[in-house]
């Protein structure tokens, strides 16, 4: 299996108050790598944020084809997928072919409220039928000023980088 075009770029921006974050538009630029194999299936991808207690606070994106295969996104399934089907239905979209995609996040939680100051983790998980599974994560703190996140490419995901402002 050969990986090409492996890059996932996450760019986020937010303005923050004293104890709560004031939501601002954030862009997440995601590139799925082209993987050369005889049996290629588009990956299922989930992008979400958890708080310091490892509780999910925001589901940013979910790309799936058939709900039966959501269990392959193991952490996502345990944390969100099996217990919050209404959220999964509201956020899910079609799987995507290799290439570049831009996601938007306004700094809020799933209820639409601004996230309070504190420690969080960005998660990106991908799984492919007849392929591999990858989970990338990185801790960050809000409020953030020009914080940089960089995670090396691994398996189904390319490089991940983020700038939090």
PDB file of C-alpha atoms in Angstrom:
ATOM      1  CA  UNK A   1       0.000   0.000   0.000  1.00  0.00           C
ATOM      2  CA  UNK A   2       1.406   3.392  -0.999  1.00  0.00           C
ATOM      3  CA  UNK A   3       0.294   6.718   0.505  1.00  0.00           C
ATOM      4  CA  UNK A   4       0.299   9.864  -1.616  1.00  0.00           C
ATOM      5  CA  UNK A   5      -0.955  13.378  -0.982  1.00  0.00           C
ATOM      6  CA  UNK A   6      -0.959  12.728   2.742  1.00  0.00           C
ATOM      7  CA  UNK A   7      -1.947  15.962   4.427  1.00  0.00           C
ATOM      8  CA  UNK A   8      -4.672  17.000   6.835  1.00  0.00           C
ATOM      9  CA  UNK A   9      -4.560  20.658   7.740  1.00  0.00           C
ATOM     10  CA  UNK A  10      -6.674  22.072  10.503  1.00  0.00           C
ATOM     11  CA  UNK A  11      -6.824  25.853  10.858  1.00  0.00           C
ATOM     12  CA  UNK A  12      -8.920  27.223  13.709  1.00  0.00           C
ATOM     13  CA  UNK A  13      -9.464  30.768  14.919  1.00  0.00           C
ATOM     14  CA  UNK A  14     -11.375  32.060  17.943  1.00  0.00           C
ATOM     15  CA  UNK A  15     -11.612  35.175  20.127  1.00  0.00           C
ATOM     16  CA  UNK A  16     -11.870  34.484  23.860  1.00  0.00           C
ATOM     17  CA  UNK A  17     -13.203  36.221  26.969  1.00  0.00           C
ATOM     18  CA  UNK A  18     -12.129  35.733  30.576  1.00  0.00           C
ATOM     19  CA  UNK A  19     -13.871  32.466  31.455  1.00  0.00           C
ATOM     20  CA  UNK A  20     -15.798  31.483  28.356  1.00  0.00           C
ATOM     21  CA  UNK A  21     -14.811  31.374  24.756  1.00  0.00           C
ATOM     22  CA  UNK A  22     -16.645  33.674  22.396  1.00  0.00           C
ATOM     23  CA  UNK A  23     -17.328  31.662  19.263  1.00  0.00           C
ATOM     24  CA  UNK A  24     -15.603  32.665  16.033  1.00  0.00           C
ATOM     25  CA  UNK A  25     -15.413  30.976  12.667  1.00  0.00           C
ATOM     26  CA  UNK A  26     -12.809  28.204  12.397  1.00  0.00           C
ATOM     27  CA  UNK A  27     -11.820  26.325   9.262  1.00  0.00           C
ATOM     28  CA  UNK A  28     -10.609  22.757   9.226  1.00  0.00           C
ATOM     29  CA  UNK A  29      -8.890  21.854   5.987  1.00  0.00           C
ATOM     30  CA  UNK A  30      -8.792  18.090   5.547  1.00  0.00           C
ATOM     31  CA  UNK A  31      -6.926  16.204   2.868  1.00  0.00           C
ATOM     32  CA  UNK A  32      -7.529  12.482   2.520  1.00  0.00           C
ATOM     33  CA  UNK A  33      -4.511  10.587   1.123  1.00  0.00           C
ATOM     34  CA  UNK A  34      -4.737   8.587  -2.086  1.00  0.00           C
ATOM     35  CA  UNK A  35      -3.966   4.992  -1.183  1.00  0.00           C
ATOM     36  CA  UNK A  36      -3.021   2.685  -4.031  1.00  0.00           C
ATOM     37  CA  UNK A  37      -4.592  -0.740  -3.534  1.00  0.00           C
ATOM     38  CA  UNK A  38      -6.710  -3.095  -5.625  1.00  0.00           C
ATOM     39  CA  UNK A  39      -9.694  -2.852  -3.213  1.00  0.00           C
ATOM     40  CA  UNK A  40     -10.090   0.852  -2.370  1.00  0.00           C
ATOM     41  CA  UNK A  41     -13.135   1.968  -0.391  1.00  0.00           C
ATOM     42  CA  UNK A  42     -13.665   5.570   0.687  1.00  0.00           C
ATOM     43  CA  UNK A  43     -12.848   6.032   4.386  1.00  0.00           C
ATOM     44  CA  UNK A  44     -15.346   6.759   7.113  1.00  0.00           C
ATOM     45  CA  UNK A  45     -14.114   9.898   8.900  1.00  0.00           C
ATOM     46  CA  UNK A  46     -15.120  11.510  12.208  1.00  0.00           C
ATOM     47  CA  UNK A  47     -13.810  14.829  13.554  1.00  0.00           C
ATOM     48  CA  UNK A  48     -14.774  15.884  17.080  1.00  0.00           C
ATOM     49  CA  UNK A  49     -13.631  17.586  20.297  1.00  0.00           C
ATOM     50  CA  UNK A  50     -13.608  16.162  23.825  1.00  0.00           C
ATOM     51  CA  UNK A  51     -13.212  18.039  27.108  1.00  0.00           C
ATOM     52  CA  UNK A  52     -10.676  17.296  29.884  1.00  0.00           C
ATOM     53  CA  UNK A  53     -12.987  14.594  31.294  1.00  0.00           C
ATOM     54  CA  UNK A  54     -12.896  12.816  27.901  1.00  0.00           C
ATOM     55  CA  UNK A  55     -16.515  13.682  27.214  1.00  0.00           C
ATOM     56  CA  UNK A  56     -17.413  14.684  23.640  1.00  0.00           C
ATOM     57  CA  UNK A  57     -18.462  18.329  23.398  1.00  0.00           C
ATOM     58  CA  UNK A  58     -18.597  18.932  19.629  1.00  0.00           C
ATOM     59  CA  UNK A  59     -19.037  16.660  16.631  1.00  0.00           C
ATOM     60  CA  UNK A  60     -17.611  18.683  13.752  1.00  0.00           C
ATOM     61  CA  UNK A  61     -17.935  16.180  10.879  1.00  0.00           C
ATOM     62  CA  UNK A  62     -18.915  12.594  10.201  1.00  0.00           C
ATOM     63  CA  UNK A  63     -18.544  11.032   6.734  1.00  0.00           C
ATOM     64  CA  UNK A  64     -20.172   7.604   6.414  1.00  0.00           C
ATOM     65  CA  UNK A  65     -21.825   5.403   3.809  1.00  0.00           C
ATOM     66  CA  UNK A  66     -23.764   2.797   5.817  1.00  0.00           C
ATOM     67  CA  UNK A  67     -24.616   3.152   9.531  1.00  0.00           C
ATOM     68  CA  UNK A  68     -23.763  -0.525  10.131  1.00  0.00           C
ATOM     69  CA  UNK A  69     -20.074   0.262   9.652  1.00  0.00           C
ATOM     70  CA  UNK A  70     -19.891   3.150  12.146  1.00  0.00           C
ATOM     71  CA  UNK A  71     -18.532   0.679  14.711  1.00  0.00           C
ATOM     72  CA  UNK A  72     -15.268   0.634  12.722  1.00  0.00           C
ATOM     73  CA  UNK A  73     -14.653   4.175  13.995  1.00  0.00           C
ATOM     74  CA  UNK A  74     -14.012   2.633  17.399  1.00  0.00           C
ATOM     75  CA  UNK A  75     -13.437   5.623  19.674  1.00  0.00           C
ATOM     76  CA  UNK A  76     -16.102   7.654  17.919  1.00  0.00           C
ATOM     77  CA  UNK A  77     -18.553   4.758  18.292  1.00  0.00           C
ATOM     78  CA  UNK A  78     -17.871   4.354  22.026  1.00  0.00           C
ATOM     79  CA  UNK A  79     -17.993   8.093  22.745  1.00  0.00           C
ATOM     80  CA  UNK A  80     -20.773   9.347  20.439  1.00  0.00           C
ATOM     81  CA  UNK A  81     -22.062   6.941  17.787  1.00  0.00           C
ATOM     82  CA  UNK A  82     -23.905   4.331  19.789  1.00  0.00           C
ATOM     83  CA  UNK A  83     -25.482   6.716  22.314  1.00  0.00           C
ATOM     84  CA  UNK A  84     -26.408   9.816  20.303  1.00  0.00           C
ATOM     85  CA  UNK A  85     -28.068   8.680  17.089  1.00  0.00           C
ATOM     86  CA  UNK A  86     -29.922  11.989  16.652  1.00  0.00           C
ATOM     87  CA  UNK A  87     -26.617  13.904  16.568  1.00  0.00           C
ATOM     88  CA  UNK A  88     -25.083  11.319  14.232  1.00  0.00           C
ATOM     89  CA  UNK A  89     -28.038  11.672  11.855  1.00  0.00           C
ATOM     90  CA  UNK A  90     -27.889  15.475  11.997  1.00  0.00           C
ATOM     91  CA  UNK A  91     -24.152  15.754  11.261  1.00  0.00           C
ATOM     92  CA  UNK A  92     -23.384  12.801   8.982  1.00  0.00           C
ATOM     93  CA  UNK A  93     -22.577  13.255   5.322  1.00  0.00           C
ATOM     94  CA  UNK A  94     -21.351  11.071   2.476  1.00  0.00           C
ATOM     95  CA  UNK A  95     -17.888   9.527   2.405  1.00  0.00           C
ATOM     96  CA  UNK A  96     -15.354  11.479   0.352  1.00  0.00           C
ATOM     97  CA  UNK A  97     -12.756  10.424  -2.198  1.00  0.00           C
ATOM     98  CA  UNK A  98      -9.091  11.368  -1.712  1.00  0.00           C
ATOM     99  CA  UNK A  99      -8.607  15.123  -1.938  1.00  0.00           C
ATOM    100  CA  UNK A 100      -8.925  18.390  -0.031  1.00  0.00           C
ATOM    101  CA  UNK A 101     -11.962  19.407   2.021  1.00  0.00           C
ATOM    102  CA  UNK A 102     -12.770  22.345   4.277  1.00  0.00           C
ATOM    103  CA  UNK A 103     -14.875  21.964   7.413  1.00  0.00           C
ATOM    104  CA  UNK A 104     -16.174  24.883   9.482  1.00  0.00           C
ATOM    105  CA  UNK A 105     -16.397  25.135  13.275  1.00  0.00           C
ATOM    106  CA  UNK A 106     -17.670  28.187  15.128  1.00  0.00           C
ATOM    107  CA  UNK A 107     -16.051  27.348  18.501  1.00  0.00           C
ATOM    108  CA  UNK A 108     -19.316  26.160  20.035  1.00  0.00           C
ATOM    109  CA  UNK A 109     -20.377  22.856  21.584  1.00  0.00           C
ATOM    110  CA  UNK A 110     -23.129  20.605  20.186  1.00  0.00           C
ATOM    111  CA  UNK A 111     -25.781  22.728  21.938  1.00  0.00           C
ATOM    112  CA  UNK A 112     -24.519  25.914  20.231  1.00  0.00           C
ATOM    113  CA  UNK A 113     -22.931  27.457  23.349  1.00  0.00           C
ATOM    114  CA  UNK A 114     -19.366  28.768  23.296  1.00  0.00           C
ATOM    115  CA  UNK A 115     -16.864  26.373  24.871  1.00  0.00           C
ATOM    116  CA  UNK A 116     -15.581  27.583  28.255  1.00  0.00           C
ATOM    117  CA  UNK A 117     -11.886  28.066  28.955  1.00  0.00           C
ATOM    118  CA  UNK A 118     -10.162  24.765  29.674  1.00  0.00           C
ATOM    119  CA  UNK A 119      -8.363  21.758  28.250  1.00  0.00           C
ATOM    120  CA  UNK A 120      -9.703  19.973  25.165  1.00  0.00           C
ATOM    121  CA  UNK A 121      -8.620  17.331  22.666  1.00  0.00           C
ATOM    122  CA  UNK A 122      -9.119  17.369  18.914  1.00  0.00           C
ATOM    123  CA  UNK A 123      -9.812  13.882  17.485  1.00  0.00           C
ATOM    124  CA  UNK A 124      -9.727  12.768  13.856  1.00  0.00           C
ATOM    125  CA  UNK A 125     -10.522   9.109  13.206  1.00  0.00           C
ATOM    126  CA  UNK A 126     -10.659   7.292   9.868  1.00  0.00           C
ATOM    127  CA  UNK A 127     -11.414   3.684   8.918  1.00  0.00           C
ATOM    128  CA  UNK A 128     -11.707   1.947   5.557  1.00  0.00           C
ATOM    129  CA  UNK A 129     -13.408  -1.306   4.613  1.00  0.00           C
ATOM    130  CA  UNK A 130     -10.640  -3.635   3.372  1.00  0.00           C
ATOM    131  CA  UNK A 131      -8.183  -1.056   4.724  1.00  0.00           C
ATOM    132  CA  UNK A 132      -6.792   0.319   7.940  1.00  0.00           C
ATOM    133  CA  UNK A 133      -7.907   2.444  10.855  1.00  0.00           C
ATOM    134  CA  UNK A 134      -6.223   5.596  12.152  1.00  0.00           C
ATOM    135  CA  UNK A 135      -6.845   7.783  15.182  1.00  0.00           C
ATOM    136  CA  UNK A 136      -5.091  11.124  15.568  1.00  0.00           C
ATOM    137  CA  UNK A 137      -5.503  13.332  18.626  1.00  0.00           C
ATOM    138  CA  UNK A 138      -3.929  16.414  20.111  1.00  0.00           C
ATOM    139  CA  UNK A 139      -4.582  18.325  23.328  1.00  0.00           C
ATOM    140  CA  UNK A 140      -5.120  22.086  23.313  1.00  0.00           C
ATOM    141  CA  UNK A 141      -6.201  24.732  25.796  1.00  0.00           C
ATOM    142  CA  UNK A 142      -8.789  27.483  25.401  1.00  0.00           C
ATOM    143  CA  UNK A 143      -8.308  30.354  25.262  1.00  0.00           C
ATOM    144  CA  UNK A 144      -5.508  29.924  22.738  1.00  0.00           C
ATOM    145  CA  UNK A 145      -3.410  32.486  20.944  1.00  0.00           C
ATOM    146  CA  UNK A 146      -1.562  31.259  17.841  1.00  0.00           C
ATOM    147  CA  UNK A 147      -1.224  27.750  19.300  1.00  0.00           C
ATOM    148  CA  UNK A 148       0.178  25.316  16.726  1.00  0.00           C
ATOM    149  CA  UNK A 149      -0.778  21.648  16.505  1.00  0.00           C
ATOM    150  CA  UNK A 150       1.222  19.247  14.341  1.00  0.00           C
ATOM    151  CA  UNK A 151       0.673  15.488  14.062  1.00  0.00           C
ATOM    152  CA  UNK A 152       2.622  13.287  11.624  1.00  0.00           C
ATOM    153  CA  UNK A 153       0.776  11.282   8.960  1.00  0.00           C
ATOM    154  CA  UNK A 154      -0.231   7.760   9.917  1.00  0.00           C
ATOM    155  CA  UNK A 155      -2.096   5.150   7.891  1.00  0.00           C
ATOM    156  CA  UNK A 156      -5.484   6.417   6.734  1.00  0.00           C
ATOM    157  CA  UNK A 157      -4.751  10.040   7.723  1.00  0.00           C
ATOM    158  CA  UNK A 158      -2.179  12.457   6.389  1.00  0.00           C
ATOM    159  CA  UNK A 159      -0.279  15.105   8.371  1.00  0.00           C
ATOM    160  CA  UNK A 160      -2.429  17.163  10.715  1.00  0.00           C
ATOM    161  CA  UNK A 161      -1.635  20.737  11.598  1.00  0.00           C
ATOM    162  CA  UNK A 162      -3.681  23.413  13.305  1.00  0.00           C
ATOM    163  CA  UNK A 163      -3.334  27.014  14.326  1.00  0.00           C
ATOM    164  CA  UNK A 164      -5.607  28.131  17.155  1.00  0.00           C
ATOM    165  CA  UNK A 165      -5.994  31.903  17.506  1.00  0.00           C
TER     166      UNK A 165
END
